[in-house]
mmCIF file of C-alpha atoms in Angstrom:
data_model
loop_
_atom_site.group_PDB
_atom_site.id
_atom_site.type_symbol
_atom_site.label_atom_id
_atom_site.label_comp_id
_atom_site.label_asym_id
_atom_site.label_seq_id
_atom_site.Cartn_x
_atom_site.Cartn_y
_atom_site.Cartn_z
ATOM 1 C CA MET L 11 127.102 -127.828 -82.160
ATOM 2 C CA LYS L 12 123.806 -126.341 -80.713
ATOM 3 C CA LYS L 13 122.802 -129.770 -80.969
ATOM 4 C CA PHE L 14 125.384 -131.578 -79.526
ATOM 5 C CA LEU L 15 125.753 -129.344 -76.561
ATOM 6 C CA ALA L 16 121.766 -129.436 -75.967
ATOM 7 C CA LEU L 17 122.506 -133.040 -75.730
ATOM 8 C CA VAL L 18 125.187 -132.782 -73.396
ATOM 9 C CA LEU L 19 123.304 -130.614 -70.736
ATOM 10 C CA ALA L 20 120.319 -132.989 -71.046
ATOM 11 C CA ALA L 21 122.587 -135.623 -69.888
ATOM 12 C CA VAL L 22 124.214 -133.808 -67.141
ATOM 13 C CA MET L 23 120.570 -132.989 -65.829
ATOM 14 C CA ALA L 24 119.582 -136.938 -65.731
ATOM 15 C CA LEU L 25 122.560 -138.035 -63.937
ATOM 16 C CA ALA L 26 122.332 -135.032 -61.509
ATOM 17 C CA LEU L 27 118.553 -136.719 -61.083
ATOM 18 C CA VAL L 28 119.469 -139.981 -60.547
ATOM 19 C CA ALA L 29 122.031 -138.879 -57.836
ATOM 20 C CA CYS L 30 119.687 -137.013 -55.787
ATOM 21 C CA GLY L 31 117.109 -139.636 -56.250
ATOM 22 C CA GLY L 32 119.665 -142.346 -54.886
ATOM 23 C CA GLY L 33 120.493 -139.921 -52.219
ATOM 24 C CA ASN L 34 116.692 -139.807 -51.204
ATOM 25 C CA SER L 35 116.284 -143.371 -51.517
ATOM 26 C CA GLY L 36 119.197 -144.066 -49.130
ATOM 27 C CA ALA L 37 117.815 -141.735 -46.717
ATOM 28 C CA ASN L 38 114.291 -143.045 -47.048
ATOM 29 C CA ALA L 39 115.889 -146.542 -46.489
ATOM 30 C CA GLY L 40 117.942 -145.130 -43.253
ATOM 31 C CA ASN L 41 114.404 -143.576 -42.132
ATOM 32 C CA SER L 42 112.862 -147.024 -42.541
ATOM 33 C CA GLY L 43 115.701 -148.445 -40.422
ATOM 34 C CA ASN L 44 115.423 -146.341 -38.141
ATOM 35 C CA ALA L 45 111.522 -146.619 -37.891
ATOM 36 C CA GLY L 46 111.933 -150.480 -37.588
ATOM 37 C CA ALA L 47 114.524 -149.797 -34.608
ATOM 38 C CA ASN L 48 112.069 -147.695 -32.786
ATOM 39 C CA ALA L 49 109.481 -150.179 -33.288
ATOM 40 C CA GLY L 50 111.843 -152.869 -31.902
ATOM 41 C CA ALA L 51 112.302 -150.552 -29.031
ATOM 42 C CA ASN L 52 108.993 -149.566 -28.334
ATOM 43 C CA SER L 53 108.302 -153.544 -28.760
ATOM 44 C CA GLY L 54 110.763 -154.386 -26.228
ATOM 45 C CA ALA L 55 109.764 -151.643 -23.792
ATOM 46 C CA ASP L 56 106.154 -152.586 -23.802
ATOM 47 C CA ALA L 57 107.181 -156.446 -23.287
ATOM 48 C CA SER L 58 108.936 -155.608 -19.843
ATOM 49 C CA ALA L 59 106.414 -153.024 -18.918
ATOM 50 C CA PRO L 60 104.077 -154.279 -16.036
ATOM 51 C CA ASP L 61 100.858 -155.615 -16.854
ATOM 52 C CA ASP L 62 98.238 -153.248 -16.545
ATOM 53 C CA SER L 63 95.709 -155.602 -16.825
ATOM 54 C CA ALA L 64 96.522 -157.366 -13.699
ATOM 55 C CA PRO L 65 94.132 -156.876 -10.759
ATOM 56 C CA ALA L 66 95.513 -154.062 -8.222
ATOM 57 C CA GLY L 67 96.174 -155.255 -4.458
ATOM 58 C CA SER L 68 96.618 -159.012 -5.379
ATOM 59 C CA TYR L 69 98.735 -161.045 -2.769
ATOM 60 C CA THR L 70 100.283 -164.336 -2.393
ATOM 61 C CA ILE L 71 100.525 -166.127 0.651
ATOM 62 C CA GLY L 72 102.918 -169.300 1.512
ATOM 63 C CA ILE L 73 101.251 -171.508 4.159
ATOM 64 C CA CYS L 74 103.126 -174.167 5.755
ATOM 65 C CA GLN L 75 101.287 -176.329 8.091
ATOM 66 C CA TYR L 76 103.668 -178.656 9.947
ATOM 67 C CA ALA L 77 101.213 -181.626 9.529
ATOM 68 C CA PRO L 78 97.684 -182.793 9.363
ATOM 69 C CA HIS L 79 95.821 -182.602 12.432
ATOM 70 C CA PRO L 80 92.161 -181.293 13.277
ATOM 71 C CA ALA L 81 93.740 -178.364 15.403
ATOM 72 C CA LEU L 82 96.056 -177.209 12.773
ATOM 73 C CA ASP L 83 93.500 -177.745 9.895
ATOM 74 C CA ALA L 84 91.408 -175.664 11.989
ATOM 75 C CA ALA L 85 93.915 -173.057 12.555
ATOM 76 C CA THR L 86 94.577 -172.686 8.571
ATOM 77 C CA GLU L 87 91.079 -172.943 7.925
ATOM 78 C CA GLY L 88 90.335 -169.808 10.358
ATOM 79 C CA PHE L 89 93.351 -167.647 8.950
ATOM 80 C CA LYS L 90 91.964 -168.289 5.179
ATOM 81 C CA ASP L 91 88.637 -167.229 5.974
ATOM 82 C CA ALA L 92 89.544 -164.055 7.638
ATOM 83 C CA LEU L 93 91.665 -163.224 4.560
ATOM 84 C CA ASN L 94 88.703 -163.885 1.967
ATOM 85 C CA GLU L 95 86.373 -161.846 4.280
ATOM 86 C CA LEU L 96 88.295 -158.991 4.635
ATOM 87 C CA LEU L 97 90.497 -158.877 1.376
ATOM 88 C CA PRO L 98 87.835 -160.772 -1.035
ATOM 89 C CA GLY L 99 89.132 -162.419 -4.446
ATOM 90 C CA GLN L 100 92.767 -160.206 -3.503
ATOM 91 C CA VAL L 101 94.515 -163.416 -1.815
ATOM 92 C CA GLU L 102 96.068 -166.463 -3.324
ATOM 93 C CA PHE L 103 97.108 -169.095 -1.353
ATOM 94 C CA ASP L 104 100.364 -171.433 -2.002
ATOM 95 C CA GLU L 105 99.202 -174.091 1.139
ATOM 96 C CA GLN L 106 101.795 -176.740 2.047
ATOM 97 C CA ASN L 107 101.868 -179.557 4.500
ATOM 98 C CA ALA L 108 105.398 -180.700 6.010
ATOM 99 C CA ALA L 109 103.714 -184.021 6.874
ATOM 100 C CA GLY L 110 105.604 -183.959 10.531
ATOM 101 C CA ASP L 111 108.825 -183.610 9.171
ATOM 102 C CA GLY L 112 111.143 -180.660 10.081
ATOM 103 C CA PRO L 113 113.733 -180.700 7.257
ATOM 104 C CA THR L 114 110.335 -180.515 5.038
ATOM 105 C CA CYS L 115 109.473 -177.296 6.815
ATOM 106 C CA ALA L 116 112.724 -175.514 5.766
ATOM 107 C CA THR L 117 112.249 -176.597 1.917
ATOM 108 C CA ILE L 118 108.673 -175.089 1.946
ATOM 109 C CA ALA L 119 109.823 -172.091 3.439
ATOM 110 C CA ASN L 120 112.466 -171.607 1.361
ATOM 111 C CA GLY L 121 110.773 -172.524 -1.707
ATOM 112 C CA PHE L 122 108.161 -169.622 -0.433
ATOM 113 C CA VAL L 123 111.244 -167.084 -0.233
ATOM 114 C CA SER L 124 112.584 -168.180 -3.429
ATOM 115 C CA ALA L 125 109.141 -167.492 -5.004
ATOM 116 C CA GLY L 126 108.686 -164.017 -3.496
ATOM 117 C CA VAL L 127 105.616 -164.452 -1.661
ATOM 118 C CA ASP L 128 104.142 -161.419 0.428
ATOM 119 C CA LEU L 129 103.596 -163.252 3.563
ATOM 120 C CA ILE L 130 104.416 -166.422 5.006
ATOM 121 C CA MET L 131 102.062 -168.126 7.679
ATOM 122 C CA ALA L 132 103.828 -170.671 9.807
ATOM 123 C CA ASN L 133 101.180 -173.375 11.629
ATOM 124 C CA ALA L 134 102.899 -174.596 14.771
ATOM 125 C CA THR L 135 106.693 -174.409 15.817
ATOM 126 C CA GLY L 136 108.613 -175.962 13.405
ATOM 127 C CA PRO L 137 107.323 -173.957 10.161
ATOM 128 C CA LEU L 138 107.713 -170.552 12.353
ATOM 129 C CA GLN L 139 111.583 -171.776 13.084
ATOM 130 C CA ALA L 140 111.978 -172.706 9.300
ATOM 131 C CA ALA L 141 110.399 -169.593 8.018
ATOM 132 C CA ALA L 142 112.125 -167.001 10.710
ATOM 133 C CA THR L 143 115.305 -168.855 9.541
ATOM 134 C CA ALA L 144 114.517 -168.646 5.790
ATOM 135 C CA THR L 145 113.943 -164.727 5.551
ATOM 136 C CA THR L 146 114.507 -161.305 7.531
ATOM 137 C CA ASP L 147 112.779 -159.260 4.981
ATOM 138 C CA ILE L 148 109.006 -160.921 4.033
ATOM 139 C CA PRO L 149 106.495 -161.021 7.081
ATOM 140 C CA VAL L 150 106.401 -164.259 8.771
ATOM 141 C CA LEU L 151 103.260 -165.157 11.159
ATOM 142 C CA GLY L 152 102.899 -168.083 13.099
ATOM 143 C CA THR L 153 100.001 -169.620 14.756
ATOM 144 C CA SER L 154 99.506 -172.771 17.044
ATOM 145 C CA VAL L 155 102.965 -171.674 18.464
ATOM 146 C CA THR L 156 103.050 -172.269 22.078
ATOM 147 C CA GLU L 157 105.768 -169.368 23.362
ATOM 148 C CA TYR L 158 107.687 -167.474 20.742
ATOM 149 C CA GLY L 159 110.462 -166.599 23.213
ATOM 150 C CA VAL L 160 111.399 -170.362 23.536
ATOM 151 C CA ALA L 161 110.852 -171.102 19.869
ATOM 152 C CA LEU L 162 112.729 -168.408 18.496
ATOM 153 C CA GLY L 163 115.460 -168.288 21.119
ATOM 154 C CA ILE L 164 114.844 -165.097 22.254
ATOM 155 C CA ASP L 165 115.748 -164.271 26.086
ATOM 156 C CA ASN L 166 113.497 -162.499 28.545
ATOM 157 C CA PHE L 167 110.764 -162.324 25.791
ATOM 158 C CA SER L 168 108.470 -159.250 26.537
ATOM 159 C CA GLY L 169 105.588 -160.472 23.981
ATOM 160 C CA THR L 170 107.078 -158.613 20.649
ATOM 161 C CA VAL L 171 109.335 -160.456 18.665
ATOM 162 C CA GLY L 172 110.506 -157.160 17.217
ATOM 163 C CA SER L 173 111.637 -158.343 13.710
ATOM 164 C CA ASN L 174 109.709 -159.641 10.327
ATOM 165 C CA VAL L 175 107.955 -162.352 12.848
ATOM 166 C CA SER L 176 104.877 -162.260 15.083
ATOM 167 C CA GLY L 177 101.633 -164.180 15.184
ATOM 168 C CA THR L 178 99.117 -165.746 17.652
ATOM 169 C CA SER L 179 99.808 -168.434 20.354
ATOM 170 C CA ASP L 180 97.783 -171.677 21.491
ATOM 171 C CA LEU L 181 99.024 -171.481 24.985
ATOM 172 C CA ALA L 182 96.260 -172.062 27.597
ATOM 173 C CA PRO L 183 97.635 -171.350 31.152
ATOM 174 C CA LEU L 184 99.614 -173.782 32.266
ATOM 175 C CA ASP L 185 98.960 -173.378 36.070
ATOM 176 C CA GLN L 186 94.861 -174.075 35.318
ATOM 177 C CA GLN L 187 96.386 -177.007 33.401
ATOM 178 C CA ALA L 188 97.857 -178.315 36.393
ATOM 179 C CA ALA L 189 95.080 -177.520 39.005
ATOM 180 C CA MET L 190 93.009 -179.538 36.426
ATOM 181 C CA ILE L 191 95.090 -182.770 37.455
ATOM 182 C CA GLN L 192 94.568 -182.270 41.466
ATOM 183 C CA GLU L 193 90.516 -181.388 40.563
ATOM 184 C CA TRP L 194 90.185 -185.016 38.776
ATOM 185 C CA PHE L 195 92.676 -186.873 40.278
ATOM 186 C CA PRO L 196 93.518 -185.572 44.126
ATOM 187 C CA ASP L 197 94.582 -189.069 45.193
ATOM 188 C CA ALA L 198 97.340 -189.638 42.730
ATOM 189 C CA LYS L 199 100.844 -189.377 43.826
ATOM 190 C CA ASN L 200 102.979 -189.768 40.545
ATOM 191 C CA VAL L 201 102.342 -187.778 37.513
ATOM 192 C CA GLY L 202 104.251 -188.954 34.317
ATOM 193 C CA LEU L 203 105.060 -185.853 31.966
ATOM 194 C CA LEU L 204 105.127 -187.416 28.208
ATOM 195 C CA TYR L 205 106.666 -184.993 25.209
ATOM 196 C CA CYS L 206 108.566 -184.872 22.556
ATOM 197 C CA SER L 207 112.502 -183.471 23.504
ATOM 198 C CA GLN L 208 112.658 -182.126 19.871
ATOM 199 C CA GLU L 209 110.083 -179.637 20.638
ATOM 200 C CA PRO L 210 111.296 -177.103 22.580
ATOM 201 C CA ASN L 211 107.618 -175.489 23.193
ATOM 202 C CA SER L 212 106.743 -178.945 24.639
ATOM 203 C CA GLN L 213 109.777 -178.579 27.369
ATOM 204 C CA TYR L 214 108.804 -175.365 28.092
ATOM 205 C CA GLN L 215 105.233 -176.670 29.118
ATOM 206 C CA VAL L 216 106.155 -179.575 31.234
ATOM 207 C CA ASP L 217 108.790 -177.663 33.158
ATOM 208 C CA THR L 218 106.302 -175.081 34.108
ATOM 209 C CA VAL L 219 103.734 -177.660 34.596
ATOM 210 C CA GLN L 220 106.003 -179.582 36.477
ATOM 211 C CA ALA L 221 106.910 -176.924 38.874
ATOM 212 C CA GLU L 222 103.004 -176.383 39.437
ATOM 213 C CA LEU L 223 102.148 -180.028 40.447
ATOM 214 C CA GLU L 224 105.191 -179.993 42.808
ATOM 215 C CA LYS L 225 103.912 -176.961 44.754
ATOM 216 C CA LEU L 226 100.550 -178.902 44.883
ATOM 217 C CA GLY L 227 102.549 -181.920 46.572
ATOM 218 C CA TYR L 228 102.722 -184.420 43.234
ATOM 219 C CA THR L 229 105.793 -186.367 42.239
ATOM 220 C CA CYS L 230 106.462 -185.711 38.610
ATOM 221 C CA THR L 231 108.974 -187.389 36.199
ATOM 222 C CA GLN L 232 109.555 -186.406 32.455
ATOM 223 C CA TYR L 233 109.208 -189.212 29.708
ATOM 224 C CA PRO L 234 110.783 -187.471 27.195
ATOM 225 C CA PHE L 235 110.896 -189.281 23.594
ATOM 226 C CA SER L 236 113.155 -188.336 20.401
ATOM 227 C CA ASP L 237 110.685 -189.242 17.380
ATOM 228 C CA THR L 238 108.177 -191.920 16.505
ATOM 229 C CA ASN L 239 110.661 -194.746 16.672
ATOM 230 C CA ASP L 240 110.826 -194.435 20.568
ATOM 231 C CA MET L 241 107.167 -192.942 21.410
ATOM 232 C CA ALA L 242 105.651 -196.314 22.154
ATOM 233 C CA SER L 243 108.571 -197.829 24.281
ATOM 234 C CA VAL L 244 108.718 -194.138 26.530
ATOM 235 C CA THR L 245 104.997 -194.494 26.575
ATOM 236 C CA GLN L 246 104.976 -197.873 28.158
ATOM 237 C CA SER L 247 107.475 -196.825 30.801
ATOM 238 C CA ALA L 248 105.499 -193.658 31.544
ATOM 239 C CA ALA L 249 102.357 -195.631 32.168
ATOM 240 C CA ASP L 250 104.115 -198.442 34.022
ATOM 241 C CA ASN L 251 105.303 -195.980 36.407
ATOM 242 C CA SER L 252 102.433 -193.231 36.626
ATOM 243 C CA ASP L 253 98.992 -193.000 38.297
ATOM 244 C CA VAL L 254 98.174 -190.074 35.355
ATOM 245 C CA LEU L 255 99.895 -188.571 32.527
ATOM 246 C CA TYR L 256 100.163 -185.052 31.176
ATOM 247 C CA VAL L 257 100.763 -184.575 27.659
ATOM 248 C CA PRO L 258 101.300 -180.749 26.403
ATOM 249 C CA THR L 259 100.445 -179.184 23.263
ATOM 250 C CA ASP L 260 102.904 -181.296 21.131
ATOM 251 C CA ASN L 261 102.877 -182.075 17.828
ATOM 252 C CA THR L 262 104.356 -185.306 17.359
ATOM 253 C CA VAL L 263 101.718 -186.714 19.985
ATOM 254 C CA ALA L 264 99.080 -184.876 18.259
ATOM 255 C CA ASN L 265 100.251 -186.788 15.044
ATOM 256 C CA ASN L 266 100.124 -190.135 16.861
ATOM 257 C CA THR L 267 97.661 -190.221 19.685
ATOM 258 C CA GLY L 268 96.444 -193.617 18.897
ATOM 259 C CA VAL L 269 99.769 -194.915 19.872
ATOM 260 C CA VAL L 270 99.582 -193.515 23.376
ATOM 261 C CA ASP L 271 95.911 -194.449 23.483
ATOM 262 C CA ASN L 272 96.360 -198.257 22.771
ATOM 263 C CA ILE L 273 98.950 -198.361 25.605
ATOM 264 C CA CYS L 274 97.309 -196.118 28.249
ATOM 265 C CA ARG L 275 93.636 -196.702 28.000
ATOM 266 C CA PRO L 276 93.944 -200.561 28.502
ATOM 267 C CA MET L 277 95.981 -200.260 31.760
ATOM 268 C CA GLY L 278 93.606 -197.626 32.990
ATOM 269 C CA ILE L 279 96.132 -194.711 33.010
ATOM 270 C CA PRO L 280 94.419 -191.087 32.472
ATOM 271 C CA ILE L 281 95.682 -188.407 30.270
ATOM 272 C CA ILE L 282 95.101 -184.686 30.767
ATOM 273 C CA ALA L 283 95.941 -183.070 27.896
ATOM 274 C CA GLY L 284 97.211 -179.533 26.763
ATOM 275 C CA GLU L 285 94.449 -178.882 23.617
ATOM 276 C CA GLU L 286 91.657 -180.499 22.447
ATOM 277 C CA GLY L 287 92.675 -182.490 19.612
ATOM 278 C CA ILE L 288 94.967 -184.579 21.855
ATOM 279 C CA CYS L 289 92.594 -185.002 24.304
ATOM 280 C CA GLY L 290 90.006 -186.267 21.506
ATOM 281 C CA GLY L 291 92.739 -188.861 20.848
ATOM 282 C CA CYS L 292 93.720 -190.355 24.135
ATOM 283 C CA GLY L 293 92.860 -187.762 26.659
ATOM 284 C CA VAL L 294 90.646 -187.526 29.875
ATOM 285 C CA ALA L 295 90.076 -183.527 29.978
ATOM 286 C CA THR L 296 91.999 -180.778 28.730
ATOM 287 C CA LEU L 297 91.388 -176.735 28.960
ATOM 288 C CA SER L 298 90.613 -176.074 25.292
ATOM 289 C CA ILE L 299 91.424 -173.001 23.147
ATOM 290 C CA SER L 300 89.655 -172.575 19.647
ATOM 291 C CA TYR L 301 92.388 -173.070 16.975
ATOM 292 C CA TYR L 302 89.802 -171.583 14.551
ATOM 293 C CA ASP L 303 89.915 -168.572 16.651
ATOM 294 C CA ILE L 304 93.522 -167.926 16.730
ATOM 295 C CA GLY L 305 94.022 -168.721 12.993
ATOM 296 C CA TYR L 306 91.039 -166.124 12.184
ATOM 297 C CA LYS L 307 93.124 -163.655 14.210
ATOM 298 C CA THR L 308 96.294 -164.493 12.746
ATOM 299 C CA GLY L 309 94.532 -163.649 9.307
ATOM 300 C CA GLU L 310 93.025 -160.381 10.750
ATOM 301 C CA MET L 311 96.858 -159.358 11.532
ATOM 302 C CA ALA L 312 97.951 -160.679 7.851
ATOM 303 C CA ALA L 313 95.566 -158.399 5.965
ATOM 304 C CA GLN L 314 96.842 -155.284 8.320
ATOM 305 C CA ILE L 315 100.525 -156.182 7.100
ATOM 306 C CA LEU L 316 99.460 -156.378 3.600
ATOM 307 C CA THR L 317 97.341 -153.456 3.279
ATOM 308 C CA GLY L 318 99.991 -151.087 5.014
ATOM 309 C CA GLU L 319 97.928 -150.635 8.242
ATOM 310 C CA ALA L 320 100.498 -152.037 10.603
ATOM 311 C CA ASP L 321 103.806 -153.082 10.594
ATOM 312 C CA VAL L 322 104.980 -156.939 11.481
ATOM 313 C CA SER L 323 108.018 -155.846 13.574
ATOM 314 C CA THR L 324 105.509 -153.847 15.963
ATOM 315 C CA MET L 325 102.690 -156.246 16.362
ATOM 316 C CA PRO L 326 102.855 -158.267 19.786
ATOM 317 C CA ILE L 327 101.770 -161.881 19.922
ATOM 318 C CA GLU L 328 98.278 -162.244 20.273
ATOM 319 C CA TYR L 329 96.633 -164.830 22.668
ATOM 320 C CA ALA L 330 93.073 -166.879 22.668
ATOM 321 C CA PRO L 331 90.520 -164.695 24.428
ATOM 322 C CA GLN L 332 88.927 -167.848 26.231
ATOM 323 C CA PHE L 333 89.215 -170.983 27.666
ATOM 324 C CA THR L 334 86.855 -173.893 27.762
ATOM 325 C CA LYS L 335 87.175 -176.947 30.052
ATOM 326 C CA LYS L 336 86.300 -180.207 27.962
ATOM 327 C CA TYR L 337 86.242 -184.031 28.487
ATOM 328 C CA ASN L 338 86.549 -187.239 26.489
ATOM 329 C CA GLU L 339 83.128 -188.840 26.982
ATOM 330 C CA ALA L 340 84.104 -192.123 25.561
ATOM 331 C CA ILE L 341 87.728 -192.556 27.532
ATOM 332 C CA CYS L 342 85.895 -191.272 30.644
ATOM 333 C CA THR L 343 83.241 -194.012 30.045
ATOM 334 C CA ASP L 344 86.121 -196.844 29.892
ATOM 335 C CA LEU L 345 88.211 -195.402 32.764
ATOM 336 C CA GLY L 346 84.981 -195.672 34.738
ATOM 337 C CA LEU L 347 85.165 -191.554 35.198
ATOM 338 C CA THR L 348 82.228 -188.957 36.051
ATOM 339 C CA PRO L 349 82.812 -186.117 34.040
ATOM 340 C CA LEU L 350 83.320 -183.231 36.612
ATOM 341 C CA GLU L 351 80.549 -180.127 36.906
ATOM 342 C CA GLY L 352 81.675 -177.013 34.620
ATOM 343 C CA TYR L 353 83.152 -179.616 31.517
ATOM 344 C CA GLU L 354 81.629 -179.633 28.306
ATOM 345 C CA ALA L 355 81.843 -183.098 26.115
ATOM 346 C CA ILE L 356 84.713 -182.981 22.986
ATOM 347 C CA ALA L 357 82.343 -183.106 19.986
ATOM 348 C CA PRO L 358 82.939 -186.166 17.826
ATOM 349 C CA ALA L 359 85.257 -186.138 15.339
ATOM 350 C CA GLU L 360 83.297 -185.813 11.763
#
């Protein structure tokens, strides 16, 4: 009996040990599962956390340039040079060209907004209008834009847009441009004003110059063309009925100076241009600004915005610091014109 009782007691104790061992094993398995869950949670948290290895203070800037053209190219170059000097190694540029097409400007601007760039640089009126329409949050800086109030439809423009838009203007004094026509061609009677009707800044310039010229006694006629399809025919009409032509800082003309030159130069019709790039392609003389300089100034403004030193909504539009009278030596020679004192020759295109 004693041996039997001892055997029963031993069996009971063995069962108890097995039960305890099973409990601990389950607990340990549970702990192992919790540890796996915690590892998975921590792994997920790490995956979504910011990458500390990314360089601090890095920015992406979208650049939309209206068309390939020496003046606009120079503004873009100045803009990038300023930022590379002021924020070395901190700026990445997404540079795109609309090839003179308005809808493409809108596509590019919307792409910049979707990509979440830190700032948009709009080089010319079309890109500025597209960027201002695409976003009210991302800072937009324009350059090579003549009159911001006209471009953005702001009445009684005070010089500060007051929204997410600012920038630099390529406007040279229009009264001085009108005076150049009198300086070069005092005996002319009829002045034709050639421009693209789809560019509001061109309309603004020709209206202003016409008023100044009429004060000086000239008879003025506007010759607007809608696009490159009717540009040649309108230019021909202007040349047939004018003693001299005036062309403002018009992007469509700038991109097609050869069309204008091929009509006007053989007919002996001189052109006073609103900027150096157009003058270099088809003009006699211009009151020139440096597009590189206004682009550089735009880059300085961008650096201040990106680093938090300035608020784009309070930044006034900046203008070129100086203007230079220039002439086109080749066209002057062909038309038998002697360059006037105080004018310097436009450097030949490289």
